[in-house]
Each structure stands twice: as C-alpha cells, then as structure tokens.
Short mmCIF file of C-alpha atoms and ligand atoms in Angstrom, two decimals:
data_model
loop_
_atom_site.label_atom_id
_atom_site.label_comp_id
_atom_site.label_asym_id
_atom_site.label_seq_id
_atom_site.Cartn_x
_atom_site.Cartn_y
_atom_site.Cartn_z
CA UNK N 10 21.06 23.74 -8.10
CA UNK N 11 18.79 21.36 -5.99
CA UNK N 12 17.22 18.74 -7.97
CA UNK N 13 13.92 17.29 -7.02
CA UNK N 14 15.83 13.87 -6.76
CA UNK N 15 18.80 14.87 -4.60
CA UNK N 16 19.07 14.17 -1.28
CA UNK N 17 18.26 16.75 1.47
CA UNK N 18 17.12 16.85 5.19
CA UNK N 19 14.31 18.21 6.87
CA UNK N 20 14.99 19.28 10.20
CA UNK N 21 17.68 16.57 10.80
CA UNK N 22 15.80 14.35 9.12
CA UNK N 23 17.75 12.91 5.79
CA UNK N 24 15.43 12.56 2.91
CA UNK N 25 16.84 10.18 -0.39
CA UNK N 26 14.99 12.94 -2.54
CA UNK N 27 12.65 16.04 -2.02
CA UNK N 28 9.91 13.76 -3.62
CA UNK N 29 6.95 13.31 -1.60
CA UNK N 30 4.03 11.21 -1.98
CA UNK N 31 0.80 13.16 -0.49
CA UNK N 32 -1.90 11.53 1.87
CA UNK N 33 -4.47 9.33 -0.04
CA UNK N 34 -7.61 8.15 1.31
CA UNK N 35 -7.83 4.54 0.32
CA UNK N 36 -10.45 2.56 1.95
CA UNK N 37 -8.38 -0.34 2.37
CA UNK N 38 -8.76 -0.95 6.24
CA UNK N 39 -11.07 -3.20 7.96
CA UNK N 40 -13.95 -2.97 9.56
CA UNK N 41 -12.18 -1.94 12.83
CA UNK N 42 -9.51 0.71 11.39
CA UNK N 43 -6.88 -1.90 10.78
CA UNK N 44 -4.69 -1.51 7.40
CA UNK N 45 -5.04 -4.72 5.36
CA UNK N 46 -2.05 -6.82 4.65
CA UNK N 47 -1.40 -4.87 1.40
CA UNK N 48 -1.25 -1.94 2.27
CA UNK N 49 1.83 -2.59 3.43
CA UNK N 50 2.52 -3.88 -0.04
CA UNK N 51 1.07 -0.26 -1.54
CA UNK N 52 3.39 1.51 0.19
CA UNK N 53 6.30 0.20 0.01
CA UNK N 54 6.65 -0.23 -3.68
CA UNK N 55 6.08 3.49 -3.53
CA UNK N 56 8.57 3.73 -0.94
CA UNK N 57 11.12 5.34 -3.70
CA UNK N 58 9.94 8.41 -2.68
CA UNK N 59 11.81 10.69 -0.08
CA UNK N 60 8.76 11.08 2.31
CA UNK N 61 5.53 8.86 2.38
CA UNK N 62 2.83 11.02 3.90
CA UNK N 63 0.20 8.42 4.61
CA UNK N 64 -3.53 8.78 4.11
CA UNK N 65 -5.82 10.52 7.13
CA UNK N 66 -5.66 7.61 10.09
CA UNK N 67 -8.46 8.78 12.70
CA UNK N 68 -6.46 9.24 16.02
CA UNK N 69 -10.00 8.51 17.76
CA UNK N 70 -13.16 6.18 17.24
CA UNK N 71 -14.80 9.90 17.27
CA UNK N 72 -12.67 10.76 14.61
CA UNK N 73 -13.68 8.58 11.95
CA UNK N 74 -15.97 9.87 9.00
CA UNK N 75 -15.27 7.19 6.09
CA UNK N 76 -15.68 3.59 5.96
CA UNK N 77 -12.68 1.13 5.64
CA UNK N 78 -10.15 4.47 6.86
CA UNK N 79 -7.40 3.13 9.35
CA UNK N 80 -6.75 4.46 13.08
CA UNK N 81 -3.76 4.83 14.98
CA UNK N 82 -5.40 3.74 18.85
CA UNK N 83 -5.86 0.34 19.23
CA UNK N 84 -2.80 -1.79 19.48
CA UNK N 85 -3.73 -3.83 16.49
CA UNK N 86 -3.82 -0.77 14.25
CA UNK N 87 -0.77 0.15 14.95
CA UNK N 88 0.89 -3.52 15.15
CA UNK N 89 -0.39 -3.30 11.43
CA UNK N 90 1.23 0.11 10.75
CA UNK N 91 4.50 -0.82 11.89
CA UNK N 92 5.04 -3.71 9.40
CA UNK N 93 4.04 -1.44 6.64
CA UNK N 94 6.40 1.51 8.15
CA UNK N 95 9.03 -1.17 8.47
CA UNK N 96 8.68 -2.16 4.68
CA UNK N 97 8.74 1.89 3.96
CA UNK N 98 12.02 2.27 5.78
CA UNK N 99 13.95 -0.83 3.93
CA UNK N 100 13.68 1.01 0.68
CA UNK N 101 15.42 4.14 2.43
CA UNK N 102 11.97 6.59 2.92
CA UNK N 103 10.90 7.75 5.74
CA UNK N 104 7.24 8.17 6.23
CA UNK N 105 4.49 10.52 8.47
CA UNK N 106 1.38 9.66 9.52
CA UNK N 107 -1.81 11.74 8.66
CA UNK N 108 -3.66 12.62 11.82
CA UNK N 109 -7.43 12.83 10.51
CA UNK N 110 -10.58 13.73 12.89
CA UNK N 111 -13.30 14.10 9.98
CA UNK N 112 -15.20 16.26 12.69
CA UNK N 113 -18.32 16.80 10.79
CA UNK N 114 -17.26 15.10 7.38
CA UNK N 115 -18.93 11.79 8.66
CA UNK N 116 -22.17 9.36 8.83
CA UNK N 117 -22.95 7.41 11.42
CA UNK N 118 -23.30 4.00 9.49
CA UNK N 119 -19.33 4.55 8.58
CA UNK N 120 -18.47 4.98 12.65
CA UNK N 121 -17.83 1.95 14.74
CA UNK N 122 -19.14 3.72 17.95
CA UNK N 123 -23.00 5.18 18.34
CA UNK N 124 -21.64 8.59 19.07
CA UNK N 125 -23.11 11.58 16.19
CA UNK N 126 -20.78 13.51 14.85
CA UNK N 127 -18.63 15.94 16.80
CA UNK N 128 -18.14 19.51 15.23
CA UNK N 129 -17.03 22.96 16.43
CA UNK N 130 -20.65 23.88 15.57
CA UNK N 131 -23.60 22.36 14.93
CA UNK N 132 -24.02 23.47 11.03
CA UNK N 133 -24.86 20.66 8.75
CA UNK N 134 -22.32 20.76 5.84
CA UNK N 135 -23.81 20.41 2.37
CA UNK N 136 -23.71 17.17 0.30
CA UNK N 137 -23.73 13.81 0.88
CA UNK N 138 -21.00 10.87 1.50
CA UNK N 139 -20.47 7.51 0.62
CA UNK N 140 -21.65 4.66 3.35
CA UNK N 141 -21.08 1.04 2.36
CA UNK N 142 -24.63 -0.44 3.53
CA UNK N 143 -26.62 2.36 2.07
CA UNK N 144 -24.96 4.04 -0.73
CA UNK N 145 -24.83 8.33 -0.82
CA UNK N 146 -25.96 9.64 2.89
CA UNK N 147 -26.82 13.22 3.42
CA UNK N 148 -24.19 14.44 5.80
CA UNK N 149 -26.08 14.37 9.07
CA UNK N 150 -25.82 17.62 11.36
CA UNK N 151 -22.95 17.13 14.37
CA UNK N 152 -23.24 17.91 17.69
CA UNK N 153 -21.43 20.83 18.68
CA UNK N 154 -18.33 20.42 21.51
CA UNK N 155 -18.83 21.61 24.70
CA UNK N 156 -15.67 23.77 25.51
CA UNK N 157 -14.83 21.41 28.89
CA UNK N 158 -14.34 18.43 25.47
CA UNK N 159 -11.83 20.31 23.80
CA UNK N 160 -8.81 19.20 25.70
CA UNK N 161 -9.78 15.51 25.64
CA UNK N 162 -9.63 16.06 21.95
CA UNK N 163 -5.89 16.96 22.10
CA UNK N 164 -5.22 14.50 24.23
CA UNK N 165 -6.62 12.32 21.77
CA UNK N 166 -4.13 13.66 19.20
CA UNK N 167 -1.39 13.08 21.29
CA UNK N 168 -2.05 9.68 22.21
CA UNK N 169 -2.28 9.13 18.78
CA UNK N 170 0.86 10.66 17.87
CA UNK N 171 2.70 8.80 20.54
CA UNK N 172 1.16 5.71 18.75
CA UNK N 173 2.42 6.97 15.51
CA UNK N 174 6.29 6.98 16.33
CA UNK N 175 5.48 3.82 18.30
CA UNK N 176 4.30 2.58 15.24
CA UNK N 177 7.80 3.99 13.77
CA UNK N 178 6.67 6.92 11.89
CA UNK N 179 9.11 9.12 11.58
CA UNK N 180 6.65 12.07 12.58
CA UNK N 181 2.81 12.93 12.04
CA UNK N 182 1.28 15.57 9.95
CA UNK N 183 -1.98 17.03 11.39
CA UNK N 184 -4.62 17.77 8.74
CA UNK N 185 -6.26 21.03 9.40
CA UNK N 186 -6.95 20.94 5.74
CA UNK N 187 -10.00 19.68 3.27
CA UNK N 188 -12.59 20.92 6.03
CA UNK N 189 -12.07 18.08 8.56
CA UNK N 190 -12.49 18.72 11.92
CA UNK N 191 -9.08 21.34 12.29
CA UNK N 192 -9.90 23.23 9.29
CA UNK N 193 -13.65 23.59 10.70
CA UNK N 194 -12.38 25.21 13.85
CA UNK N 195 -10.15 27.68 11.22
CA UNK N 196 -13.22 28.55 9.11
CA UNK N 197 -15.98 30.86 9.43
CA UNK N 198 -19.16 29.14 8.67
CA UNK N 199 -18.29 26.12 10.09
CA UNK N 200 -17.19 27.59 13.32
CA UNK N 201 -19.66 29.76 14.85
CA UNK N 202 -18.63 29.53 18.71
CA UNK N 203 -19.53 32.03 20.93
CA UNK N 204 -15.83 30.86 23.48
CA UNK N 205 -12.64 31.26 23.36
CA UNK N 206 -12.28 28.90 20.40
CA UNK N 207 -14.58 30.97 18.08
CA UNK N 208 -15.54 34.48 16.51
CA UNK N 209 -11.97 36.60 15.77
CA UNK N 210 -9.30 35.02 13.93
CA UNK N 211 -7.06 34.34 17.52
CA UNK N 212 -10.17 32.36 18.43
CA UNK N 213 -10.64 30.40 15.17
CA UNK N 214 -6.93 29.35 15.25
CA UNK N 215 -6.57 28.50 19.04
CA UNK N 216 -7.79 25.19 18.90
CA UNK N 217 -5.25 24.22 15.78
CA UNK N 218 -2.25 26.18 17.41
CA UNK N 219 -3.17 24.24 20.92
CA UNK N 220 -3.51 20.76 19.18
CA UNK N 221 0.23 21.48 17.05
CA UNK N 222 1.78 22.52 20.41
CA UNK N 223 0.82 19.74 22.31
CA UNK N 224 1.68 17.14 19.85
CA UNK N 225 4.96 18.72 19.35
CA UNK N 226 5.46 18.40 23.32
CA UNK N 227 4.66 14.86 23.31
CA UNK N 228 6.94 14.11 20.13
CA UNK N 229 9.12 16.66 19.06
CA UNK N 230 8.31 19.75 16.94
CA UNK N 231 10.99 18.59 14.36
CA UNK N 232 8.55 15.49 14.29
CA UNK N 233 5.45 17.93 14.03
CA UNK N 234 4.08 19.04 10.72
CA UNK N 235 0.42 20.63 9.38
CA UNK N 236 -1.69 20.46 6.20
CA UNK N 237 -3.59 23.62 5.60
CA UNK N 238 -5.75 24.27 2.04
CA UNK N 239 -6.43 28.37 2.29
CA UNK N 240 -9.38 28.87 -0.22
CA UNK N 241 -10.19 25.49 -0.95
CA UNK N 242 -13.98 24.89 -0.51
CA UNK N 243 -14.12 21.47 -0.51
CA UNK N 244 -16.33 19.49 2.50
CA UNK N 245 -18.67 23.00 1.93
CA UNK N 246 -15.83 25.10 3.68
CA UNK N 247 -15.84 28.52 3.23
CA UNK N 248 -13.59 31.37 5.70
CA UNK N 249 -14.36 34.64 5.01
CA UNK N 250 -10.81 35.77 5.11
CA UNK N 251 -8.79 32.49 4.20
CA UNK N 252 -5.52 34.62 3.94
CA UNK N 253 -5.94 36.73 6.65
CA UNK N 254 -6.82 33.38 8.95
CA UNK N 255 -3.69 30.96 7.68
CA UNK N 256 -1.50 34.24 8.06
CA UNK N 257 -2.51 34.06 11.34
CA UNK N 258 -2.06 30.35 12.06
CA UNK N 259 1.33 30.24 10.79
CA UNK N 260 2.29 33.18 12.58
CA UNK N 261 0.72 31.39 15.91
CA UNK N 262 2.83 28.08 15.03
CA UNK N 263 6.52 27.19 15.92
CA UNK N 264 7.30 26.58 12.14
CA UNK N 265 10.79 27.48 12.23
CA UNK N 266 11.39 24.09 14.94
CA UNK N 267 8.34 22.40 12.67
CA UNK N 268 9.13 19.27 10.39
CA UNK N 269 7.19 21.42 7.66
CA UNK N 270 4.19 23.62 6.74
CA UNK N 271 2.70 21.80 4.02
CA UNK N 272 -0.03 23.95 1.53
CA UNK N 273 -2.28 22.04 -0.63
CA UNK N 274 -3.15 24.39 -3.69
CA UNK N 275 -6.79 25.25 -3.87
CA UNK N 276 -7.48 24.45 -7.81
CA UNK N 277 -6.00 20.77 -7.13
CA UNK N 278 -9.62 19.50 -6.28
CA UNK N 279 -11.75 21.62 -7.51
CA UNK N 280 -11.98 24.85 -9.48
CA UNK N 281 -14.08 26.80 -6.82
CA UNK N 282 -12.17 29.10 -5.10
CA UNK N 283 -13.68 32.09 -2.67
CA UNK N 284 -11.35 34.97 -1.69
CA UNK N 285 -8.39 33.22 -1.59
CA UNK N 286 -7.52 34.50 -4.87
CA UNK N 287 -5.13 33.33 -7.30
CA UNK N 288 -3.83 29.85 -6.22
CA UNK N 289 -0.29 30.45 -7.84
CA UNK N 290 0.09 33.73 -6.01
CA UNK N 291 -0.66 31.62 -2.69
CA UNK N 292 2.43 30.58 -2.08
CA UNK N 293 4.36 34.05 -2.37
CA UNK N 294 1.83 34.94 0.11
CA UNK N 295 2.26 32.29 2.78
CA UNK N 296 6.20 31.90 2.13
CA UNK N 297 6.70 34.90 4.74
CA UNK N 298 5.24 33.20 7.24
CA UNK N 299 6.52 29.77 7.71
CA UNK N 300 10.00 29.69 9.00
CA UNK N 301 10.93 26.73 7.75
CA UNK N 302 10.20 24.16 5.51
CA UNK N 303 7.05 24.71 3.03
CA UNK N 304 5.94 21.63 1.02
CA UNK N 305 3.38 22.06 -1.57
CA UNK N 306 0.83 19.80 -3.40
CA UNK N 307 -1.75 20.46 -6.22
CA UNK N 308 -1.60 18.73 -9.97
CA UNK N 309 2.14 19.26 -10.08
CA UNK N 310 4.22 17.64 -12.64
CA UNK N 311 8.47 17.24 -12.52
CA UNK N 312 8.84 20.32 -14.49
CA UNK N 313 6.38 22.68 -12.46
CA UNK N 314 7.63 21.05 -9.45
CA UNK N 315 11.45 21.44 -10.00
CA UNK N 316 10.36 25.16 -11.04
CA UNK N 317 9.02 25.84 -7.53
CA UNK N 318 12.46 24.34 -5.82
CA UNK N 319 14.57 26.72 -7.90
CA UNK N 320 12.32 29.36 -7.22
CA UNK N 321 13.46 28.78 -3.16
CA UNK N 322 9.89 28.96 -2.46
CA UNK N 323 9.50 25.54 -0.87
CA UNK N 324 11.80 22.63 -0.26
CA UNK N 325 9.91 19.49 -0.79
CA UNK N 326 7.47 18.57 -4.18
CA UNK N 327 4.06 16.50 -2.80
CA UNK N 328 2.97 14.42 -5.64
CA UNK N 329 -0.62 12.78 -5.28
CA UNK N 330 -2.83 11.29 -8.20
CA UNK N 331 0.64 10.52 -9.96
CA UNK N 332 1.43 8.40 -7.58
CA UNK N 333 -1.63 6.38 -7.50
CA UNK N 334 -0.73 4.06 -11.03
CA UNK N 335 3.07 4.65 -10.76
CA UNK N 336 5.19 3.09 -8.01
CA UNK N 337 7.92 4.09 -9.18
CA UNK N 338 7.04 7.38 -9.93
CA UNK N 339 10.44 8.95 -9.19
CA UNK N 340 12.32 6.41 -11.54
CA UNK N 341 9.83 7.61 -14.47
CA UNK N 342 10.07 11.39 -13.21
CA UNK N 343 13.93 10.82 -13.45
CA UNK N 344 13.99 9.33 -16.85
CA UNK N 345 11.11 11.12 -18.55
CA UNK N 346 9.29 7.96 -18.95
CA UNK N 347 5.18 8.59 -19.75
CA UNK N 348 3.04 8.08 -16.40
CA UNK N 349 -0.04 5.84 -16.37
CA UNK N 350 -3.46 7.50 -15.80
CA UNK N 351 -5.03 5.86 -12.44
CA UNK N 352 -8.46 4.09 -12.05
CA UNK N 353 -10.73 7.06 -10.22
CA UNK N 354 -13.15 3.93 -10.04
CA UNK N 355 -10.75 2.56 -7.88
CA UNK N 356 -9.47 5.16 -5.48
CA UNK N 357 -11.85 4.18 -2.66
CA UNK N 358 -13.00 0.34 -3.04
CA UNK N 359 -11.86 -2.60 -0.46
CA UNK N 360 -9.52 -4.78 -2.28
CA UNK N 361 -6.33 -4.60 -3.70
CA UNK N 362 -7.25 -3.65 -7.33
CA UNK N 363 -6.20 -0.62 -8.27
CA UNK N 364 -4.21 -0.22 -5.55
CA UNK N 365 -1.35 -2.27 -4.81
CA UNK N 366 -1.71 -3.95 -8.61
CA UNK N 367 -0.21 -1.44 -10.31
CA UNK N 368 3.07 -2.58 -12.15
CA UNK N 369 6.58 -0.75 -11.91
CA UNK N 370 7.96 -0.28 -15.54
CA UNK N 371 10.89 -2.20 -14.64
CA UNK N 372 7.76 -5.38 -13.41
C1 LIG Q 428 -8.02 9.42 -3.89
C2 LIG Q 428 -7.58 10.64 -3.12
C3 LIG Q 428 -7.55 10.61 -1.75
C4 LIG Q 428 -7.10 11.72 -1.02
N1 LIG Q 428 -7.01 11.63 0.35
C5 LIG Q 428 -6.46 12.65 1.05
C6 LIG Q 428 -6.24 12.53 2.46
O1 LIG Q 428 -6.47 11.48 3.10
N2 LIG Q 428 -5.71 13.59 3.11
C7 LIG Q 428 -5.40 14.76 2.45
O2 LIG Q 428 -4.92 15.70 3.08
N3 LIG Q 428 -5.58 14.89 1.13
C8 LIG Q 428 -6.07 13.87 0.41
N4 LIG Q 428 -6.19 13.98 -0.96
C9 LIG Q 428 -5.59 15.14 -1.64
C10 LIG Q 428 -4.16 14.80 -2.09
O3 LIG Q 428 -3.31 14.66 -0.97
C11 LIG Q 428 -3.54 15.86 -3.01
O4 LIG Q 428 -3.39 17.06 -2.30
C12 LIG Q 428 -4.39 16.13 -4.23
O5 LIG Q 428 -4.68 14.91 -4.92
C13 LIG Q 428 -3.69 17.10 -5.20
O6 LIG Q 428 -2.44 16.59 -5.61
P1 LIG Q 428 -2.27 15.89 -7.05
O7 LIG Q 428 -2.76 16.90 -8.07
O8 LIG Q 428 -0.80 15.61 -7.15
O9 LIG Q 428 -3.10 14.65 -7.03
C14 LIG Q 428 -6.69 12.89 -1.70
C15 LIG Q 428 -6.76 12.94 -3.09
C16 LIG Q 428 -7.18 11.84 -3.81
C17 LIG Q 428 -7.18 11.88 -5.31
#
C-alpha cells in the first residue's frame, strides 16, 4: 500500500513523500516582483513536504495582474528565488515554479509597465480586484493579441522557465487554470478569436499545447507540468464544454513524458460549477487521459487524500489552505495532531504576519 508519506518519484524525480503543497498567492514581493527575504523563510519551514509548488510568478512584466506577486525575468528575481529554492532543497523537497500570465485578471495600477492588459479577446471579465493605492478596481477590458504576438508570448514562457531551473527549480508548472491568461485561451467566452487560436476546441487548446511543448523543449518534459480547473468559474470563466475541451488538451499534451497533470477540483473555491458536473466524478473522467502522473487539489484532508492514492487514481495529494497555519503539516498529518485554522485576513497583505509567523508544534 502507498502511503501519502512514503517516498516515491515522479518521472525520475525522488520525492520524500507524495505530499504536496499547492501554489499560493501571497503578496509578499516587492514593488518590482522580487520575493522578500522571508519568503524564503515561508517556504522552507514548509519544506517537509515532498513537492513545493510555488505561488503564480509572472514570467513577463505583461504578465502581472496582482500587486506585490513575484517574477521570474529579471536577474534579481531570480537571485532571490534561488536562496529560497536553496533553503527548500536542504530540508530534502524539491520545489516547481508556478508560471502565471494573469492575461486579463489584472489592473493597471498593480503593473509596473504602462501596457493594458493583454487577453485572447477583448471581453471585460466581471468583478473587480484588489489594487494597493485605490482599493477594489473594476477589472478593466484587455486588449486583444494580435496573432503575429502569440509566439513572443511563448518565448516569454520559456525564458522564464529557463530562469526557473536557473533559479534551481526542479521544474515549472504552467497555470492554465483559475482563468488566467492559459485557461482564457481554453474557454469559450473568454476566447472569441476568429484564427487559428480560437472557435473549435483544436483552436482553443493550440495556444496551451504550443506553450507546454515549447517549454518542455527548452527544459525537459519530465521538468514540464500543467494546472488545469475544468468547471471552475472562478475569474468569470465559463467553457461551454469544460470536459469535452480538457479531454482534448490532455489528449494534445505529451503527459506520459510530463512531470504531472495536476487538476484542481472545481468546488475547492467556490460552489458554482457549470457543466462540468459532479466534481468527484472529475477525476474518473480525466484519469484516461493523462498518461502519467495526475496530482489533485481541492479541500482535501489525510484521510480523503490517502483514499484517492489507494484508489490508483492519482499519485501525488496537493494540500493548500492547510498548509497556510501549519508548517509542518505532514508531521501533524502523520501523527493525527489537530491543524490550526489560517488568518484569510492575512492571505494577501505585505509583511510577514500570517505568513512566515506561524509556529511548528514542535516551536
Ligand atoms: C490564498 C490562496 C492563494 C492561492 N493562489 C493560487 C495560485 O497562485 N495559483 C493557483 O493555481 N492556485 C492558487 N490557489 C488555489 C490553491 O492552490 C488550491 O487549489 C485551493 O486552495 C484548494 O486547495 P485547498 O482546499 O487544499 O486549500 C490559492 C488559494 C488560496 C487560498
């Protein structure tokens, strides 16, 4: 029986446990994208995990939506991200870096360059976001891409990845997720090209399948993995066909030579769900069509979690919120010891309160 804290590899890559902590948007850069000394604290007291997915870096200036995120392309960035890798790797996990482009999911007061907002289309999403100087913003409408921009976007990616291992990640994860930029291309109403990269479902996925195969020619495919959310409406995303598009993705990918597919469950963020249908039947669905590793997040605890391994429906267990207020959240998963609630107040401030002040038991 595999245990959720036994050792296992993925791809050739040896993992101290199939525990994974999930990307977190923290806020805690500075003003120009660089993570602030403890962050490198933050994650490596969590570094007990098996893999450290880190929270969505922008891979461009144009790819920043939030204040205070990080970026992987300036050499001070990643200067930064290589002590905290370094401090992740000491404690024996390894760690990928979440490749972000917010597309539309931005405002201009949170962007360090005077560009708008870049989008497959130019459909303004509903809702507003949070902007340091001036509070909740409407999101603003983006500008759509002209096709002849689309491959300086990849490259963008893959300098970014490149900066990543650099950095010494020990792979990237793109987000095509949480309707960010990727997951706008995937879905219907925020994609309504009239090219190659828009209409039918082998246009809607082109521009994710070209962006995974060209980062996994710069750094490996076993190096390459992807977060997708079928169903999940968040960032006023809605496919008509969620399945039907993800079936096709995955089928498009190399996911057999893939560090992992990695599924975030619909219901973890909010309760909406369009026609993706039952969130626990998801996975059953997908599982056919990744050929190898599946990881899966969404509000699960050790017991659900370990449930899933044994079913052999996925290989690694992506634990988010739980690891906000618990370091050591394997230790306390291994010993049944009661997990502290986190500070929601505190997900997305600038300092290190409730962030890298939360106390192992053992503290
Ligand atoms: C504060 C916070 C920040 C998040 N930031 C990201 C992010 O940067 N990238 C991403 O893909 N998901 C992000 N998520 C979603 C989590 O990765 C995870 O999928 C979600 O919290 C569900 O897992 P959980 O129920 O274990 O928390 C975030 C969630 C929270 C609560």
């Amino acid at each position: 029986m595999k245990t959720l804290f036994e050792p296992t590899s993925l791809n050739g890559l040896a993992l101290q446990n199939r525990v994974v902590m999930a990307p977190l948007t923290r806020n805690r850069a500075d003003a120009v994208g660089v993570p602030r000394p403890f962050v490198h604290d933050y994650y490596t007291q969590r570094a007990g995990a098996g893999l450290i997915i880190s929270e969505g870096t922008q891979p461009s200036f144009a790819g920043q939506g939030y204040c205070r995120t990080p970026g992987i392309h300036t050499p001070e960035q990643i200067a930064a991200w290589k002590r905290v890798t370094a401090g992740v790797h000491a404690r024996g996990a390894k760690m990928f870096m979440q490749l972000m482009h917010c597309g539309r999911i931005a405002h201009p007061l949170n962007r360090q360059i005077p560009d708008a907002p870049v989008a497959p289309s130019a459909v303004q999403p509903a809702g507003q976001m949070w902007t340091d100087q001036s509070q909740l913003q409407d999101f603003p409408t983006p500008r759509a891409f002209e096709t002849a921009e689309l491959a300086g976007v990849i490259d963008e990616f893959v300098a970014a990845s490149r900066n990543a291992i650099a950095a010494g990640f020990d792979g990237v994860e793109l987000h095509a997720a949480n309707g960010y930029l990727l997951n706008q291309f995937l879905a219907s109403n925020s994609n309504q090209r009239t090219d190659a990269y828009g209409g039918s479902v082998s246009g809607r996925v082109r521009f994710v399948v070209e962006a995974v195969e060209a980062v996994a020619g710069a750094i490996g495919a076993a190096r390459t993995g992807i977060r997708v959310s079928p169903g999940h409406m968040f960032n006023d995303l809605v496919d008509a066909q969620p399945l039907e598009t993800h079936r096709a993705l995955l089928d498009a990918l190399p996911t057999a030579k893939m560090a992992y597919v990695h599924v975030m469950l619909p219901d973890a963020f909010s309760p909406q769900l369009n026609n993706a249908g039952d969130p626990q039947a998801l996975i059953p669905a997908l599982r056919p069509h990744v050929k190898g590793a599946l990881i899966v997040a969404g509000n699960l605890t050790a017991a659900s979690a370990q449930a899933m391994l044994d079913s052999g429906l996925i290989q690694l267990a992506v634990f988010g919120r739980p690891f906000i207020a618990n370091p050591d959240l394997v230790e306390r998963m291994k010993t049944g010891a009661a997990l502290a609630a986190p500070r929601a107040d505190l997900f997305y401030t600038a300092g290190p309160e409730g962030y890298s002040d939360y106390p192992a038991l053992t503290a």
